[in-house]
GROMACS .gro file of C-alpha atoms in nm:
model
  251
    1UNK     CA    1   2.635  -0.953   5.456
    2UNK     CA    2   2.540  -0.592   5.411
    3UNK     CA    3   2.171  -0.537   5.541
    4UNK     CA    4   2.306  -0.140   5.662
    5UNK     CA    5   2.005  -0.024   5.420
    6UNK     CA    6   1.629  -0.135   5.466
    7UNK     CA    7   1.457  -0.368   5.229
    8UNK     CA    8   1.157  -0.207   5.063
    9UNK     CA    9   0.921  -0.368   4.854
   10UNK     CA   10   0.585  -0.225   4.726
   11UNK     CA   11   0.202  -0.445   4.755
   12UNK     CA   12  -0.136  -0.385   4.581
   13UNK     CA   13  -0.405  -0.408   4.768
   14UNK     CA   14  -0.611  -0.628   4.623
   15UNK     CA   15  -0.984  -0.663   4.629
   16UNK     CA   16  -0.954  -1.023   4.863
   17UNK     CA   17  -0.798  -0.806   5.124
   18UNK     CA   18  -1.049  -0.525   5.188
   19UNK     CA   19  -1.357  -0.529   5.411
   20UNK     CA   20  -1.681  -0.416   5.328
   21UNK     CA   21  -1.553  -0.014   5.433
   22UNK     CA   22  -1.311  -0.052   5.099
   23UNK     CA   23  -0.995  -0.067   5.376
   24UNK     CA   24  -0.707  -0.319   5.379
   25UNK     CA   25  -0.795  -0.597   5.703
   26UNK     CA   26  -0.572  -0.602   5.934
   27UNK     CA   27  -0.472  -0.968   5.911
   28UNK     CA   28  -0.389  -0.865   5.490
   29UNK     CA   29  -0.127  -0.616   5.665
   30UNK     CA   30   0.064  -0.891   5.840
   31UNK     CA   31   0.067  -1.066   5.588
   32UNK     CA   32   0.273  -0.828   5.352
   33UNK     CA   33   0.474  -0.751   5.699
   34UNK     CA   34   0.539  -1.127   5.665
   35UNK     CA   35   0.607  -1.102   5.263
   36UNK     CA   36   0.874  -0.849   5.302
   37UNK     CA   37   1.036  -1.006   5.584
   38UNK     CA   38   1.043  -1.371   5.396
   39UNK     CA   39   1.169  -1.186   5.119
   40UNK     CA   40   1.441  -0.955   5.283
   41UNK     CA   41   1.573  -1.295   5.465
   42UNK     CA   42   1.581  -1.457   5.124
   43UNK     CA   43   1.847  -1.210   5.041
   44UNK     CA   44   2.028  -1.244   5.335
   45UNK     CA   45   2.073  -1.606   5.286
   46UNK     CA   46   1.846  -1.699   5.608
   47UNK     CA   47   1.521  -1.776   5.437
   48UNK     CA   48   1.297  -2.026   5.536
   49UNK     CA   49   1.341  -2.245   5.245
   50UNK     CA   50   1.707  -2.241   5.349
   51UNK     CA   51   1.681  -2.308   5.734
   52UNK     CA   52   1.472  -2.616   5.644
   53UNK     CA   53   1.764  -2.771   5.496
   54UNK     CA   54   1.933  -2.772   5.859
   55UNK     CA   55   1.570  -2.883   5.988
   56UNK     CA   56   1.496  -2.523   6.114
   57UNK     CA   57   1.273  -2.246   6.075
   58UNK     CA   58   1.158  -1.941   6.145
   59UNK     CA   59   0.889  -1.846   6.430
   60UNK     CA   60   0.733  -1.518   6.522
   61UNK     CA   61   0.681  -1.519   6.842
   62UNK     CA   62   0.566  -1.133   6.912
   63UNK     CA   63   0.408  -0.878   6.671
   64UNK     CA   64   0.356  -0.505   6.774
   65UNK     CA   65   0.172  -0.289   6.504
   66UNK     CA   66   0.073   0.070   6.539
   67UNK     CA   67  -0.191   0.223   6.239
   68UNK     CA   68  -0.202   0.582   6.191
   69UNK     CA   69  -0.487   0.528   5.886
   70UNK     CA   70  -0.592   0.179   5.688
   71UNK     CA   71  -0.466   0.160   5.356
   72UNK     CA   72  -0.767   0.160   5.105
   73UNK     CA   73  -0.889   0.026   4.789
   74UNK     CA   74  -0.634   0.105   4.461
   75UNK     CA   75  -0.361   0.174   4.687
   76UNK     CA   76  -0.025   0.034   4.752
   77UNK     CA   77   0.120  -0.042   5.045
   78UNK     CA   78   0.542   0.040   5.060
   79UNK     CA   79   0.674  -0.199   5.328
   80UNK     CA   80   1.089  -0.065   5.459
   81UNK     CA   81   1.165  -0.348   5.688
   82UNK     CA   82   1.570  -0.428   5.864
   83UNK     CA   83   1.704  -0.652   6.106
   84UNK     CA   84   1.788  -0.462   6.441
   85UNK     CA   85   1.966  -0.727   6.669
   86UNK     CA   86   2.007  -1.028   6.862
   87UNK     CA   87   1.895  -1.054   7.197
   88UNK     CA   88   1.948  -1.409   7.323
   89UNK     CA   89   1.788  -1.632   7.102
   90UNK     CA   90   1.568  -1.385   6.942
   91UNK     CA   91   1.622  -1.158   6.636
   92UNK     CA   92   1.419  -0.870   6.641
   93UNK     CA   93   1.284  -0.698   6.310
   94UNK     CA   94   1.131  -0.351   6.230
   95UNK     CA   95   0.855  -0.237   5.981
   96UNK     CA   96   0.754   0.130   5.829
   97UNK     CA   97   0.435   0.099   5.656
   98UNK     CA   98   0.407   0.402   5.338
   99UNK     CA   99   0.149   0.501   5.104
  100UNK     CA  100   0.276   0.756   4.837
  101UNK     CA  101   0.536   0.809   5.072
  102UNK     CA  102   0.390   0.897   5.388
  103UNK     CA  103   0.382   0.710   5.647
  104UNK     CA  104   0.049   0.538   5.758
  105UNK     CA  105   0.174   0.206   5.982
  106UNK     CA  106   0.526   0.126   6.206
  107UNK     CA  107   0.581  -0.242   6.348
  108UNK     CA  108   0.852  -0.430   6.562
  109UNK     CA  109   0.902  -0.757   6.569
  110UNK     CA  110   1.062  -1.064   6.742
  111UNK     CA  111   1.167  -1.399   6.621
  112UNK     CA  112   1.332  -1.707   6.709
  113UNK     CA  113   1.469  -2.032   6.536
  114UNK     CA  114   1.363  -2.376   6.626
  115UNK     CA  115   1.501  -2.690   6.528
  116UNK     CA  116   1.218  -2.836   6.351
  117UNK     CA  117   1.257  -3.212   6.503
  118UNK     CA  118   1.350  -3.071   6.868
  119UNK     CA  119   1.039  -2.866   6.846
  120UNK     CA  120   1.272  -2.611   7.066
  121UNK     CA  121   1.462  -2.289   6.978
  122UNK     CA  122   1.852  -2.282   6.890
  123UNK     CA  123   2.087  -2.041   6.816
  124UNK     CA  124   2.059  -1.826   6.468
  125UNK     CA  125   2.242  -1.847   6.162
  126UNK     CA  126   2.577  -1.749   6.216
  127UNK     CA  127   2.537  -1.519   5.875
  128UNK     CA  128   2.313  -1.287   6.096
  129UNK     CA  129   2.618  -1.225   6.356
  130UNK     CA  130   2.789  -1.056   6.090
  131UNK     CA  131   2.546  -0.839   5.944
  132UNK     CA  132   2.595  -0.462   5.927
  133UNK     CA  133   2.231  -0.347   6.034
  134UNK     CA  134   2.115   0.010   6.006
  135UNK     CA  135   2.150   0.292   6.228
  136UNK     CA  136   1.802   0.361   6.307
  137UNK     CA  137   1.610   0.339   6.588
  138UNK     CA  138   1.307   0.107   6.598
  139UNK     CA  139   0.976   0.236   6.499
  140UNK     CA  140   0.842   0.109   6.816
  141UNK     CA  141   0.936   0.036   7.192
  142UNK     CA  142   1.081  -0.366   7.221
  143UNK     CA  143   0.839  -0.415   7.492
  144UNK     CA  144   0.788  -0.758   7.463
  145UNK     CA  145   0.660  -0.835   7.835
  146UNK     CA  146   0.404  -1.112   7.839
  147UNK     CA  147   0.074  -1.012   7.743
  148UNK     CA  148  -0.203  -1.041   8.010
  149UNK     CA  149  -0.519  -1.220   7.935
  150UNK     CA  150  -0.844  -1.111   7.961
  151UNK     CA  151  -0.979  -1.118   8.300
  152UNK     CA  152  -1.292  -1.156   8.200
  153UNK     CA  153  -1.525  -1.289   7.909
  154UNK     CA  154  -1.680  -1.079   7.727
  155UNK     CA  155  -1.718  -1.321   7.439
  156UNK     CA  156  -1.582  -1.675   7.310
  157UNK     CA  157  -1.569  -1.824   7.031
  158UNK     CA  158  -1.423  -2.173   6.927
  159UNK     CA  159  -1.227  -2.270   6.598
  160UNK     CA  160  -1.063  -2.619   6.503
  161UNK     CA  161  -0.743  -2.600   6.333
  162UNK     CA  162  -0.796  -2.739   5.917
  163UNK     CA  163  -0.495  -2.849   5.693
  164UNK     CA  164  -0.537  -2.487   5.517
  165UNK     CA  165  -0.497  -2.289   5.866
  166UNK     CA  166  -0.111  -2.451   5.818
  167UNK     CA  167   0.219  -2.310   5.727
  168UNK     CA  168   0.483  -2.493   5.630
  169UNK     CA  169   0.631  -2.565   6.015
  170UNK     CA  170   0.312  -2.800   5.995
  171UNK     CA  171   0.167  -2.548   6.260
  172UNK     CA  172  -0.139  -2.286   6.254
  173UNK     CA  173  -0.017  -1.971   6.055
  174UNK     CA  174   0.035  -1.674   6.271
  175UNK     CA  175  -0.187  -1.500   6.087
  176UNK     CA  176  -0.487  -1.726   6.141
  177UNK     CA  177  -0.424  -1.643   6.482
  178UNK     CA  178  -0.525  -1.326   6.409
  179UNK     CA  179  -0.839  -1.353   6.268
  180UNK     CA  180  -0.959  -1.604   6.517
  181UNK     CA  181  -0.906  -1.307   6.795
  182UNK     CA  182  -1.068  -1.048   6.574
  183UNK     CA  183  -1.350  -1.313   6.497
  184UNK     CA  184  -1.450  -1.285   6.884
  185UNK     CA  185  -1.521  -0.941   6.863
  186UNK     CA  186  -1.896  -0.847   6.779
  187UNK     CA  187  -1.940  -0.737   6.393
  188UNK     CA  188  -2.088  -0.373   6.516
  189UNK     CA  189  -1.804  -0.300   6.681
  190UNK     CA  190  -1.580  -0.414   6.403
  191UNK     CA  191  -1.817  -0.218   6.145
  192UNK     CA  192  -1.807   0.096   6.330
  193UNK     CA  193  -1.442   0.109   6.416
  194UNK     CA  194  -1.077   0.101   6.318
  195UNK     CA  195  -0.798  -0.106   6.467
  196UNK     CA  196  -0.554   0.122   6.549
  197UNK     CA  197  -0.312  -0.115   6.734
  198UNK     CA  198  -0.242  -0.463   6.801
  199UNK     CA  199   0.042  -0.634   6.976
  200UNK     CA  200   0.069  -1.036   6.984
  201UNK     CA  201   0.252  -1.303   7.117
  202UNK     CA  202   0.280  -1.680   7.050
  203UNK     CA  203   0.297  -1.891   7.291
  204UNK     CA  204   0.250  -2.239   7.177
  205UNK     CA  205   0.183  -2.404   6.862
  206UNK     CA  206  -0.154  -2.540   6.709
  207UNK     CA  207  -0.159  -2.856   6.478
  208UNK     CA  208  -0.434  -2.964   6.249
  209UNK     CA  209  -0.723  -3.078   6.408
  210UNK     CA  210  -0.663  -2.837   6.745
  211UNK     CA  211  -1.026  -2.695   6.890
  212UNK     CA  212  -0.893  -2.393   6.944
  213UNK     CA  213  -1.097  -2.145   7.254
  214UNK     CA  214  -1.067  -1.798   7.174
  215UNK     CA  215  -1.209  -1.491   7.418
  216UNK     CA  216  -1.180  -1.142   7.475
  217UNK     CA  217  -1.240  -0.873   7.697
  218UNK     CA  218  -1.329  -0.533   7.560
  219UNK     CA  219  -1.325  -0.193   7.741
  220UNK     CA  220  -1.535   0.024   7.602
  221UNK     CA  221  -1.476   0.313   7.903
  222UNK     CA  222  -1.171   0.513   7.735
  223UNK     CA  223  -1.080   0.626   7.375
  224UNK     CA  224  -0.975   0.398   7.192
  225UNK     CA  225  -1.126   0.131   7.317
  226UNK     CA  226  -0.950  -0.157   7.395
  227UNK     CA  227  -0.964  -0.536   7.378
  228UNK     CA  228  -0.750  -0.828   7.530
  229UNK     CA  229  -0.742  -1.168   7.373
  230UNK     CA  230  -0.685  -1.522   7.469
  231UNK     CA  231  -0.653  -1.841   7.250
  232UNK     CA  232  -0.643  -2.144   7.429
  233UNK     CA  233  -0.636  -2.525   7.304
  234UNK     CA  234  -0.962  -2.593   7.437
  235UNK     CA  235  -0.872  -2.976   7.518
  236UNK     CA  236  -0.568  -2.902   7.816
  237UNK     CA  237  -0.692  -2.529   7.826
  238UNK     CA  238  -0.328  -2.467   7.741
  239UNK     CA  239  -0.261  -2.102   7.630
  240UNK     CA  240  -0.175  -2.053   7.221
  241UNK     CA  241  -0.161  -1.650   7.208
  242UNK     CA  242  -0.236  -1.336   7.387
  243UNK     CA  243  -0.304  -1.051   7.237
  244UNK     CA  244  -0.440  -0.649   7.274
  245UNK     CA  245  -0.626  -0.469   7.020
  246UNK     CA  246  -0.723  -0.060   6.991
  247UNK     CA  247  -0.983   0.042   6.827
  248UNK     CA  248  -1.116   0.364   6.717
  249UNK     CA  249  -1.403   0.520   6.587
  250UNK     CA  250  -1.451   0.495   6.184
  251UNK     CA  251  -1.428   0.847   6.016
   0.00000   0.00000   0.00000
């Protein structure tokens, strides 16, 4: 298959994705990173509707996204995504985010496939062996250490998983995730700044029903500040994500 040219595919951001400063949220933005990469594995022949016929499916299991500005209200958001390997069992993925044709966002990416009955990862599609990727390097380091928790709590917050936090593994959406970290984070500091940066990992999965414990430490010493996050299944205290937020002032 020839994937030696990016997949680019344009979004509107619409009025459900802005918050109240008239800028895209940051969970919106993964989810059009997620749109373009469903779509661009569509047309590779590796698309989740396709793995589930073989019981598999696609999991992210790290997300690193740097923001040079927040798309805004009555824009569009251009989204140039590619395959750039295999390492192992993983498949990583890169993202350049473009509004009238500058640049605004850039995003790597790692994946895996699990068989869906096994509940454990296996081998990719053969098809992505074979594919002729481009010649680019990735928009981002692949430092995909593990992510540290917090050391501290600064503040908690609990969540319990609902049939509409699910994606079609049966298992929280990544994305939801997301907004349970950010949703630990005061509202002034929210209001007053912009994320500039956020890298996540997944570490286990979440099922309808989960209590979900989610805390964060923030830093508020250097520029930008910084916050690490923890989601835990608050029944076995078993860790769900990590992640690490930066945040700078608004304009």
């Amino acid at each position: 298959m020839d994937a030696s040219s990016p997949w680019t595919e344009t979004l509107p951001v619409r009025t459900s994705d802005l918050t109240p400063h008239g800028t895209a949220a940051l969970p919106a933005l993964c989810v059009y990173l997620q749109e373009a990469a469903g779509h661009h594995a569509g047309a590779l022949g590796v698309s989740m509707r396709r793995l589930r016929e073989t019981n598999q499916a696609w999991v992210l299991s790290h997300l690193h996204l740097a923001l040079d500005r927040l798309p805004g209200a009555g824009e569009a958001v251009t989204i140039a995504t590619w395959p750039s390997g295999l390492e192992g069992l993983h498949a990583t993925r890169e993202f350049v985010l473009s509004v009238d044709d500058a640049e605004v966002g850039r995003a790597t990416s790692r994946w895996f496939v699990i068989d869906t009955e096994r509940r454990r990862p296996v081998r990719p599609p053969r098809s992505l062996y074979d594919l002729d990727t481009p010649d680019r390097p990735p928009p981002l380091p692949h430092d995909f250490d593990d992510l540290p928790g917090p050391a501290r709590v600064d503040h908690e917050t609990t969540w319990t998983a609902r049939y509409h936090d699910l994606d079609l593994n049966g298992h929280v959406n990544s994305v939801r995730y997301l907004e349970w970290a950010l949703g630990t984070l005061p509202d002034p500091l929210l209001d007053a700044h912009r994320c500039t940066g956020l890298a996540l990992q997944f570490r286990a999965e979440a099922t309808g029903g989960t209590p979900v414990r989610a805390t964060a430490q923030l830093d508020t010493s250097g520029a930008p500040k910084t916050a690490r996050h923890a989601l835990y299944h608050a029944g076995t205290d078993a860790l769900l994500a990590a992640a690490r937020t930066t945040w700078a002032p608004r304009a």
